[in-house]
Short mmCIF file of N, CA, C and O in Angstrom, two decimals:
data_model
loop_
_atom_site.label_atom_id
_atom_site.label_comp_id
_atom_site.label_asym_id
_atom_site.label_seq_id
_atom_site.Cartn_x
_atom_site.Cartn_y
_atom_site.Cartn_z
N MET M 1 -27.58 115.09 -26.07
CA MET M 1 -26.26 115.78 -25.82
C MET M 1 -25.92 115.77 -24.41
O MET M 1 -24.67 115.56 -24.19
N MET M 2 -26.83 115.80 -23.46
CA MET M 2 -26.51 115.73 -22.09
C MET M 2 -25.90 114.40 -21.66
O MET M 2 -24.97 114.19 -20.91
N MET M 3 -26.45 113.30 -22.24
CA MET M 3 -26.01 111.95 -21.99
C MET M 3 -24.58 111.79 -22.53
O MET M 3 -23.79 111.08 -21.92
N GLN M 4 -24.28 112.38 -23.55
CA GLN M 4 -22.93 112.22 -24.22
C GLN M 4 -21.92 112.93 -23.21
O GLN M 4 -20.82 112.37 -23.05
N THR M 5 -22.26 114.00 -22.70
CA THR M 5 -21.35 114.74 -21.82
C THR M 5 -21.21 114.05 -20.50
O THR M 5 -20.10 113.90 -20.02
N LEU M 6 -22.28 113.38 -20.04
CA LEU M 6 -22.20 112.58 -18.80
C LEU M 6 -21.35 111.41 -19.02
O LEU M 6 -20.52 110.99 -18.14
N PHE M 7 -21.52 110.73 -20.23
CA PHE M 7 -20.62 109.57 -20.54
C PHE M 7 -19.19 109.97 -20.69
O PHE M 7 -18.28 109.27 -20.11
N THR M 8 -18.90 111.07 -21.23
CA THR M 8 -17.48 111.60 -21.36
C THR M 8 -16.87 111.82 -19.99
O THR M 8 -15.78 111.55 -19.74
N ILE M 9 -17.62 112.45 -19.07
CA ILE M 9 -17.18 112.78 -17.77
C ILE M 9 -16.93 111.47 -16.99
O ILE M 9 -15.88 111.27 -16.37
N LEU M 10 -17.82 110.52 -17.10
CA LEU M 10 -17.67 109.22 -16.49
C LEU M 10 -16.42 108.46 -16.99
O LEU M 10 -15.72 107.88 -16.26
N ALA M 11 -16.33 108.39 -18.33
CA ALA M 11 -15.13 107.72 -18.91
C ALA M 11 -13.90 108.36 -18.48
O ALA M 11 -12.88 107.63 -18.18
N THR M 12 -13.87 109.61 -18.51
CA THR M 12 -12.66 110.30 -18.06
C THR M 12 -12.17 109.98 -16.62
O THR M 12 -11.06 109.79 -16.34
N ALA M 13 -13.23 109.96 -15.75
CA ALA M 13 -12.99 109.72 -14.38
C ALA M 13 -12.49 108.21 -14.11
O ALA M 13 -11.49 108.02 -13.44
N VAL M 14 -13.06 107.35 -14.84
CA VAL M 14 -12.62 105.91 -14.77
C VAL M 14 -11.25 105.78 -15.25
O VAL M 14 -10.35 105.09 -14.66
N LEU M 15 -10.93 106.27 -16.43
CA LEU M 15 -9.59 106.17 -17.09
C LEU M 15 -8.51 106.88 -16.18
O LEU M 15 -7.42 106.34 -15.96
N SER M 16 -8.91 108.01 -15.55
CA SER M 16 -7.96 108.70 -14.65
C SER M 16 -7.65 107.89 -13.47
O SER M 16 -6.53 107.82 -12.96
N SER M 17 -8.74 107.22 -12.93
CA SER M 17 -8.53 106.36 -11.68
C SER M 17 -7.65 105.22 -12.02
O SER M 17 -6.80 104.80 -11.29
N LEU M 18 -7.90 104.64 -13.21
CA LEU M 18 -7.06 103.45 -13.57
C LEU M 18 -5.64 103.80 -13.84
O LEU M 18 -4.72 103.09 -13.32
N ILE M 19 -5.35 104.94 -14.45
CA ILE M 19 -3.92 105.34 -14.71
C ILE M 19 -3.29 105.70 -13.38
O ILE M 19 -2.13 105.33 -13.15
N THR M 20 -4.02 106.28 -12.45
CA THR M 20 -3.43 106.62 -11.17
C THR M 20 -3.12 105.34 -10.37
O THR M 20 -2.04 105.20 -9.75
N LEU M 21 -4.04 104.42 -10.38
CA LEU M 21 -3.70 103.09 -9.75
C LEU M 21 -2.56 102.40 -10.36
O LEU M 21 -1.78 101.81 -9.60
N MET M 22 -2.45 102.38 -11.61
CA MET M 22 -1.28 101.69 -12.32
C MET M 22 0.04 102.42 -11.97
O MET M 22 1.02 101.74 -11.59
N ILE M 23 0.03 103.75 -11.84
CA ILE M 23 1.25 104.45 -11.40
C ILE M 23 1.53 104.10 -9.90
O ILE M 23 2.70 103.91 -9.66
N ALA M 24 0.56 104.01 -9.17
CA ALA M 24 0.82 103.75 -7.66
C ALA M 24 1.31 102.27 -7.55
O ALA M 24 2.24 102.09 -6.76
N ILE M 25 0.84 101.35 -8.27
CA ILE M 25 1.30 99.95 -8.25
C ILE M 25 2.72 99.90 -8.68
O ILE M 25 3.56 99.22 -8.07
N HIS M 26 3.08 100.55 -9.82
CA HIS M 26 4.41 100.55 -10.34
C HIS M 26 5.34 101.20 -9.27
O HIS M 26 6.44 100.68 -9.10
N TYR M 27 4.99 102.30 -8.64
CA TYR M 27 5.85 102.92 -7.67
C TYR M 27 6.05 102.02 -6.52
O TYR M 27 7.15 101.91 -6.02
N PHE M 28 5.02 101.34 -6.02
CA PHE M 28 5.04 100.42 -4.84
C PHE M 28 6.04 99.35 -5.17
O PHE M 28 6.88 98.96 -4.38
N ARG M 29 5.87 98.72 -6.36
CA ARG M 29 6.81 97.60 -6.69
C ARG M 29 8.23 97.98 -6.84
O ARG M 29 9.09 97.13 -6.47
N LYS M 30 8.49 99.07 -7.45
CA LYS M 30 9.77 99.48 -7.77
C LYS M 30 10.54 100.11 -6.51
O LYS M 30 11.74 99.88 -6.39
N HIS M 31 9.84 100.85 -5.76
CA HIS M 31 10.48 101.74 -4.73
C HIS M 31 10.10 101.35 -3.34
O HIS M 31 10.91 101.12 -2.45
N ALA M 32 8.83 101.34 -3.11
CA ALA M 32 8.38 101.15 -1.67
C ALA M 32 8.56 99.76 -1.17
O ALA M 32 8.96 99.57 0.02
N LYS M 33 8.25 98.72 -1.97
CA LYS M 33 8.24 97.36 -1.48
C LYS M 33 9.69 97.00 -1.03
O LYS M 33 9.81 96.35 0.08
N PRO M 34 10.66 97.17 -1.82
CA PRO M 34 12.04 96.78 -1.31
C PRO M 34 12.45 97.55 -0.06
O PRO M 34 13.00 96.92 0.76
N ARG M 35 12.19 98.78 0.03
CA ARG M 35 12.48 99.47 1.29
C ARG M 35 11.73 98.86 2.48
O ARG M 35 12.16 98.64 3.58
N TYR M 36 10.48 98.56 2.27
CA TYR M 36 9.56 98.04 3.27
C TYR M 36 10.08 96.62 3.64
O TYR M 36 10.19 96.38 4.87
N ASP M 37 10.34 95.77 2.71
CA ASP M 37 10.92 94.49 3.05
C ASP M 37 12.18 94.58 3.87
O ASP M 37 12.40 93.79 4.71
N LYS M 38 13.15 95.39 3.42
CA LYS M 38 14.38 95.66 4.14
C LYS M 38 14.16 96.08 5.60
O LYS M 38 14.76 95.56 6.53
N ALA M 39 13.20 97.07 5.72
CA ALA M 39 13.05 97.61 7.05
C ALA M 39 12.36 96.48 7.97
O ALA M 39 12.69 96.32 9.20
N VAL M 40 11.46 95.71 7.43
CA VAL M 40 10.81 94.70 8.25
C VAL M 40 11.90 93.64 8.54
O VAL M 40 11.98 93.06 9.67
N GLY M 41 12.82 93.29 7.66
CA GLY M 41 13.84 92.24 7.80
C GLY M 41 14.72 92.77 8.94
O GLY M 41 15.13 91.94 9.84
N ASP M 42 15.15 93.99 8.83
CA ASP M 42 16.07 94.53 9.81
C ASP M 42 15.39 94.54 11.27
O ASP M 42 16.07 94.24 12.26
N ALA M 43 14.09 94.92 11.29
CA ALA M 43 13.43 94.90 12.57
C ALA M 43 13.32 93.45 13.25
O ALA M 43 13.52 93.37 14.44
N ILE M 44 13.03 92.51 12.38
CA ILE M 44 13.06 91.12 12.81
C ILE M 44 14.44 90.77 13.42
O ILE M 44 14.45 90.02 14.45
N GLU M 45 15.44 91.11 12.65
CA GLU M 45 16.79 90.64 13.06
C GLU M 45 17.12 91.40 14.42
O GLU M 45 17.73 90.76 15.27
N ARG M 46 16.81 92.66 14.58
CA ARG M 46 16.98 93.34 15.86
C ARG M 46 16.21 92.71 16.97
O ARG M 46 16.74 92.53 18.03
N PHE M 47 15.03 92.31 16.69
CA PHE M 47 14.22 91.72 17.72
C PHE M 47 14.77 90.39 18.09
O PHE M 47 14.88 90.10 19.31
N LYS M 48 15.28 89.51 17.13
CA LYS M 48 15.89 88.34 17.48
C LYS M 48 17.15 88.50 18.42
O LYS M 48 17.40 87.77 19.25
N ALA M 49 17.96 89.51 17.95
CA ALA M 49 19.17 89.71 18.71
C ALA M 49 18.88 90.24 20.05
O ALA M 49 19.67 89.93 21.05
N GLU M 50 17.85 91.07 20.34
CA GLU M 50 17.56 91.65 21.63
C GLU M 50 16.73 90.74 22.53
O GLU M 50 17.08 90.63 23.69
N VAL M 51 15.73 90.13 21.90
CA VAL M 51 14.84 89.28 22.79
C VAL M 51 15.11 87.85 22.68
O VAL M 51 14.80 87.15 23.69
N GLY M 52 15.74 87.39 21.64
CA GLY M 52 15.98 85.94 21.44
C GLY M 52 16.74 85.27 22.61
O GLY M 52 16.19 84.22 23.09
N PRO M 53 17.82 85.81 23.07
CA PRO M 53 18.46 85.13 24.27
C PRO M 53 17.60 85.11 25.50
O PRO M 53 17.60 84.05 26.19
N GLU M 54 16.82 86.13 25.72
CA GLU M 54 16.00 86.16 26.90
C GLU M 54 14.88 85.09 26.83
O GLU M 54 14.66 84.30 27.77
N ILE M 55 14.31 84.92 25.61
CA ILE M 55 13.29 83.98 25.36
C ILE M 55 13.80 82.50 25.59
O ILE M 55 13.25 81.63 26.17
N GLU M 56 15.04 82.38 25.05
CA GLU M 56 15.70 81.06 25.07
C GLU M 56 16.00 80.70 26.52
O GLU M 56 15.64 79.54 26.99
N GLN M 57 16.44 81.65 27.41
CA GLN M 57 16.67 81.41 28.78
C GLN M 57 15.41 81.02 29.54
O GLN M 57 15.33 80.11 30.24
N ARG M 58 14.27 81.77 29.22
CA ARG M 58 13.07 81.53 29.88
C ARG M 58 12.58 80.10 29.48
O ARG M 58 11.86 79.44 30.33
N VAL M 59 12.68 79.73 28.25
CA VAL M 59 12.18 78.48 27.78
C VAL M 59 12.90 77.34 28.53
O VAL M 59 12.38 76.41 28.99
N LYS M 60 14.29 77.34 28.57
CA LYS M 60 15.17 76.50 29.34
C LYS M 60 14.70 76.37 30.81
O LYS M 60 14.56 75.28 31.35
N GLN M 61 14.52 77.53 31.41
CA GLN M 61 14.08 77.58 32.81
C GLN M 61 12.69 76.92 33.02
O GLN M 61 12.50 76.10 33.93
N GLY M 62 11.78 77.21 32.10
CA GLY M 62 10.43 76.55 32.14
C GLY M 62 10.54 75.00 31.99
O GLY M 62 9.87 74.30 32.67
N ILE M 63 11.37 74.59 31.15
CA ILE M 63 11.51 73.11 30.88
C ILE M 63 12.12 72.43 32.17
O ILE M 63 11.63 71.44 32.68
N LEU M 64 13.12 73.11 32.72
CA LEU M 64 13.76 72.59 33.90
C LEU M 64 12.84 72.52 35.06
O LEU M 64 12.70 71.51 35.84
N GLU M 65 11.99 73.54 35.27
CA GLU M 65 11.04 73.57 36.34
C GLU M 65 9.92 72.55 36.09
O GLU M 65 9.49 71.96 36.96
N GLY M 66 9.58 72.40 34.81
CA GLY M 66 8.54 71.35 34.51
C GLY M 66 9.02 69.86 34.89
O GLY M 66 8.36 69.09 35.40
N ILE M 67 10.29 69.69 34.45
CA ILE M 67 10.86 68.35 34.85
C ILE M 67 11.09 68.13 36.30
O ILE M 67 10.75 66.99 36.84
N LYS M 68 11.40 69.22 37.00
CA LYS M 68 11.57 69.08 38.48
C LYS M 68 10.20 68.83 39.19
O LYS M 68 10.14 68.19 40.15
N SER M 69 9.08 69.35 38.63
CA SER M 69 7.84 69.24 39.22
C SER M 69 7.03 67.97 38.75
O SER M 69 5.94 67.76 39.19
N LEU M 70 7.67 67.05 38.10
CA LEU M 70 7.03 65.85 37.66
C LEU M 70 6.80 64.97 38.89
O LEU M 70 7.70 64.96 39.82
N PRO M 71 5.66 64.36 39.00
CA PRO M 71 5.47 63.49 40.17
C PRO M 71 6.29 62.32 40.21
O PRO M 71 6.85 61.78 39.21
N THR M 72 6.52 61.74 41.48
CA THR M 72 7.36 60.63 41.58
C THR M 72 6.64 59.31 41.08
O THR M 72 5.42 59.30 40.83
N ARG M 73 7.41 58.35 40.94
CA ARG M 73 6.93 57.04 40.42
C ARG M 73 5.80 56.47 41.27
O ARG M 73 4.84 55.95 40.76
N GLU M 74 6.01 56.51 42.62
CA GLU M 74 5.04 56.05 43.51
C GLU M 74 3.71 56.85 43.39
O GLU M 74 2.63 56.18 43.49
N MET M 75 3.77 58.11 43.25
CA MET M 75 2.62 58.92 43.15
C MET M 75 1.84 58.56 41.83
O MET M 75 0.63 58.45 41.87
N LEU M 76 2.56 58.35 40.82
CA LEU M 76 1.86 57.97 39.59
C LEU M 76 1.27 56.61 39.66
O LEU M 76 0.12 56.47 39.19
N ARG M 77 1.90 55.69 40.28
CA ARG M 77 1.35 54.35 40.49
C ARG M 77 0.02 54.48 41.30
O ARG M 77 -1.02 53.85 41.02
N ASP M 78 0.11 55.21 42.47
CA ASP M 78 -1.08 55.37 43.34
C ASP M 78 -2.24 55.95 42.53
O ASP M 78 -3.40 55.60 42.65
N THR M 79 -1.91 57.04 41.76
CA THR M 79 -2.95 57.69 41.00
C THR M 79 -3.60 56.80 40.01
O THR M 79 -4.74 56.86 39.77
N THR M 80 -2.71 56.11 39.30
CA THR M 80 -3.24 55.13 38.28
C THR M 80 -4.19 54.08 38.90
O THR M 80 -5.18 53.73 38.43
N ARG M 81 -3.75 53.54 40.05
CA ARG M 81 -4.65 52.56 40.79
C ARG M 81 -5.96 53.20 41.22
O ARG M 81 -7.02 52.56 41.04
N THR M 82 -5.93 54.41 41.58
CA THR M 82 -7.05 55.12 42.06
C THR M 82 -8.02 55.30 40.86
O THR M 82 -9.28 55.15 41.04
N ILE M 83 -7.55 55.78 39.74
CA ILE M 83 -8.44 56.05 38.62
C ILE M 83 -8.93 54.68 38.10
O ILE M 83 -10.20 54.60 37.81
N ALA M 84 -8.14 53.63 38.10
CA ALA M 84 -8.66 52.35 37.60
C ALA M 84 -9.83 51.90 38.59
O ALA M 84 -10.82 51.32 38.10
N LYS M 85 -9.53 51.99 39.91
CA LYS M 85 -10.59 51.54 40.88
C LYS M 85 -11.90 52.34 40.60
O LYS M 85 -13.02 51.84 40.64
N THR M 86 -11.76 53.68 40.47
CA THR M 86 -12.98 54.55 40.29
C THR M 86 -13.70 54.08 38.93
O THR M 86 -14.87 54.03 38.93
N GLY M 87 -12.91 53.77 37.89
CA GLY M 87 -13.59 53.29 36.67
C GLY M 87 -14.21 52.11 36.87
O GLY M 87 -15.39 51.89 36.34
N LEU M 88 -13.66 51.13 37.63
CA LEU M 88 -14.29 49.86 37.84
C LEU M 88 -15.66 50.03 38.70
O LEU M 88 -16.66 49.46 38.39
N ASP M 89 -15.57 50.92 39.62
CA ASP M 89 -16.77 51.26 40.49
C ASP M 89 -17.85 51.82 39.70
O ASP M 89 -19.08 51.48 39.75
N ILE M 90 -17.47 52.69 38.65
CA ILE M 90 -18.59 53.37 37.90
C ILE M 90 -19.23 52.27 36.92
O ILE M 90 -20.35 52.23 36.81
N VAL M 91 -18.38 51.39 36.33
CA VAL M 91 -18.85 50.37 35.44
C VAL M 91 -19.75 49.34 36.24
O VAL M 91 -20.81 49.00 35.83
N GLY M 92 -19.29 49.03 37.44
CA GLY M 92 -20.15 48.11 38.26
C GLY M 92 -21.42 48.72 38.64
O GLY M 92 -22.42 48.09 38.59
N ASP M 93 -21.46 50.01 39.03
CA ASP M 93 -22.69 50.65 39.40
C ASP M 93 -23.61 50.70 38.23
O ASP M 93 -24.84 50.56 38.23
N GLY M 94 -22.95 50.96 37.05
CA GLY M 94 -23.84 51.01 35.80
C GLY M 94 -24.46 49.62 35.51
O GLY M 94 -25.61 49.60 35.07
N LEU M 95 -23.70 48.55 35.77
CA LEU M 95 -24.22 47.22 35.57
C LEU M 95 -25.32 46.85 36.49
O LEU M 95 -26.31 46.23 36.07
N LYS M 96 -25.10 47.28 37.65
CA LYS M 96 -26.21 47.07 38.71
C LYS M 96 -27.51 47.79 38.42
O LYS M 96 -28.57 47.19 38.45
N ILE M 97 -27.39 49.03 37.90
CA ILE M 97 -28.57 49.79 37.46
C ILE M 97 -29.19 49.13 36.33
O ILE M 97 -30.46 48.97 36.16
N ALA M 98 -28.39 48.72 35.33
CA ALA M 98 -28.92 48.07 34.12
C ALA M 98 -29.64 46.75 34.45
O ALA M 98 -30.69 46.56 33.73
N THR M 99 -29.19 46.03 35.32
CA THR M 99 -29.86 44.64 35.62
C THR M 99 -31.12 44.97 36.37
O THR M 99 -32.11 44.22 36.24
N ARG M 100 -31.24 46.05 37.25
CA ARG M 100 -32.48 46.35 37.91
C ARG M 100 -33.56 46.93 36.97
O ARG M 100 -34.75 46.73 37.26
N THR M 101 -33.13 47.56 35.95
CA THR M 101 -34.14 48.18 35.10
C THR M 101 -34.64 47.39 33.89
O THR M 101 -35.44 47.81 33.15
N THR M 102 -33.99 46.27 33.62
CA THR M 102 -34.35 45.46 32.54
C THR M 102 -35.69 44.71 32.83
O THR M 102 -36.00 44.33 34.02
N ARG M 103 -36.54 44.65 31.80
CA ARG M 103 -37.83 43.96 31.92
C ARG M 103 -37.61 42.44 31.97
O ARG M 103 -36.77 41.91 31.22
N PRO M 104 -38.45 41.69 32.67
CA PRO M 104 -38.30 40.26 32.64
C PRO M 104 -38.85 39.75 31.24
O PRO M 104 -39.77 40.37 30.68
N ARG M 105 -38.22 38.72 30.70
CA ARG M 105 -38.62 38.20 29.49
C ARG M 105 -39.77 37.23 29.64
O ARG M 105 -39.85 36.62 30.71
N ARG M 106 -40.51 37.02 28.64
CA ARG M 106 -41.62 36.02 28.50
C ARG M 106 -40.84 34.63 28.57
O ARG M 106 -39.74 34.52 27.98
N PRO M 107 -41.51 33.70 29.14
CA PRO M 107 -40.89 32.34 29.06
C PRO M 107 -40.66 31.87 27.59
O PRO M 107 -41.66 32.09 26.85
N GLY M 108 -39.58 31.44 27.22
CA GLY M 108 -39.25 31.03 25.81
C GLY M 108 -39.07 32.13 24.89
O GLY M 108 -38.83 31.90 23.72
N GLY M 109 -38.95 33.35 25.36
CA GLY M 109 -38.72 34.54 24.52
C GLY M 109 -37.25 34.73 24.25
O GLY M 109 -36.36 34.21 24.88
N THR M 110 -37.01 35.59 23.28
CA THR M 110 -35.61 35.86 22.85
C THR M 110 -35.38 37.30 23.13
O THR M 110 -36.37 38.13 23.27
N PRO M 111 -34.15 37.86 23.25
CA PRO M 111 -33.89 39.31 23.37
C PRO M 111 -34.51 40.09 22.26
O PRO M 111 -34.91 41.22 22.50
N LEU M 112 -34.73 39.57 21.13
CA LEU M 112 -35.34 40.29 20.02
C LEU M 112 -36.80 40.50 20.23
O LEU M 112 -37.42 41.37 19.66
N ASP M 113 -37.38 39.63 21.02
CA ASP M 113 -38.88 39.79 21.33
C ASP M 113 -39.16 40.96 22.25
O ASP M 113 -40.28 41.44 22.30
N ASP M 114 -38.19 41.49 22.95
CA ASP M 114 -38.37 42.57 23.85
C ASP M 114 -38.84 43.85 23.23
O ASP M 114 -39.52 44.70 23.79
N ASP M 115 -38.39 44.09 21.96
CA ASP M 115 -38.73 45.31 21.30
C ASP M 115 -40.15 45.21 20.77
O ASP M 115 -41.00 45.87 20.73
#
């Protein structure tokens, strides 16, 4: 008898929760969501109207300053030469180290014999 009462209480609670949830979903879809979407759309439009021109001006100013601060052709050429020379120096130093650390081969041996 007690189990049947407990089951009845539990089933009533679950059904009540489901019905409440269905009513809330229905209300949200019919009434709250359209108002929420309209309010968000209006807020976005206000934001675009108030802040949009300022952002556009700042972006234009940033692009102009970026173009003005580009290095000259001569500076780019010198920098490229310096980087290329540094790269060659690094490769050359690496080759010098590699030739000093290699083991001498046996007479008549092949590179595969070294392993």
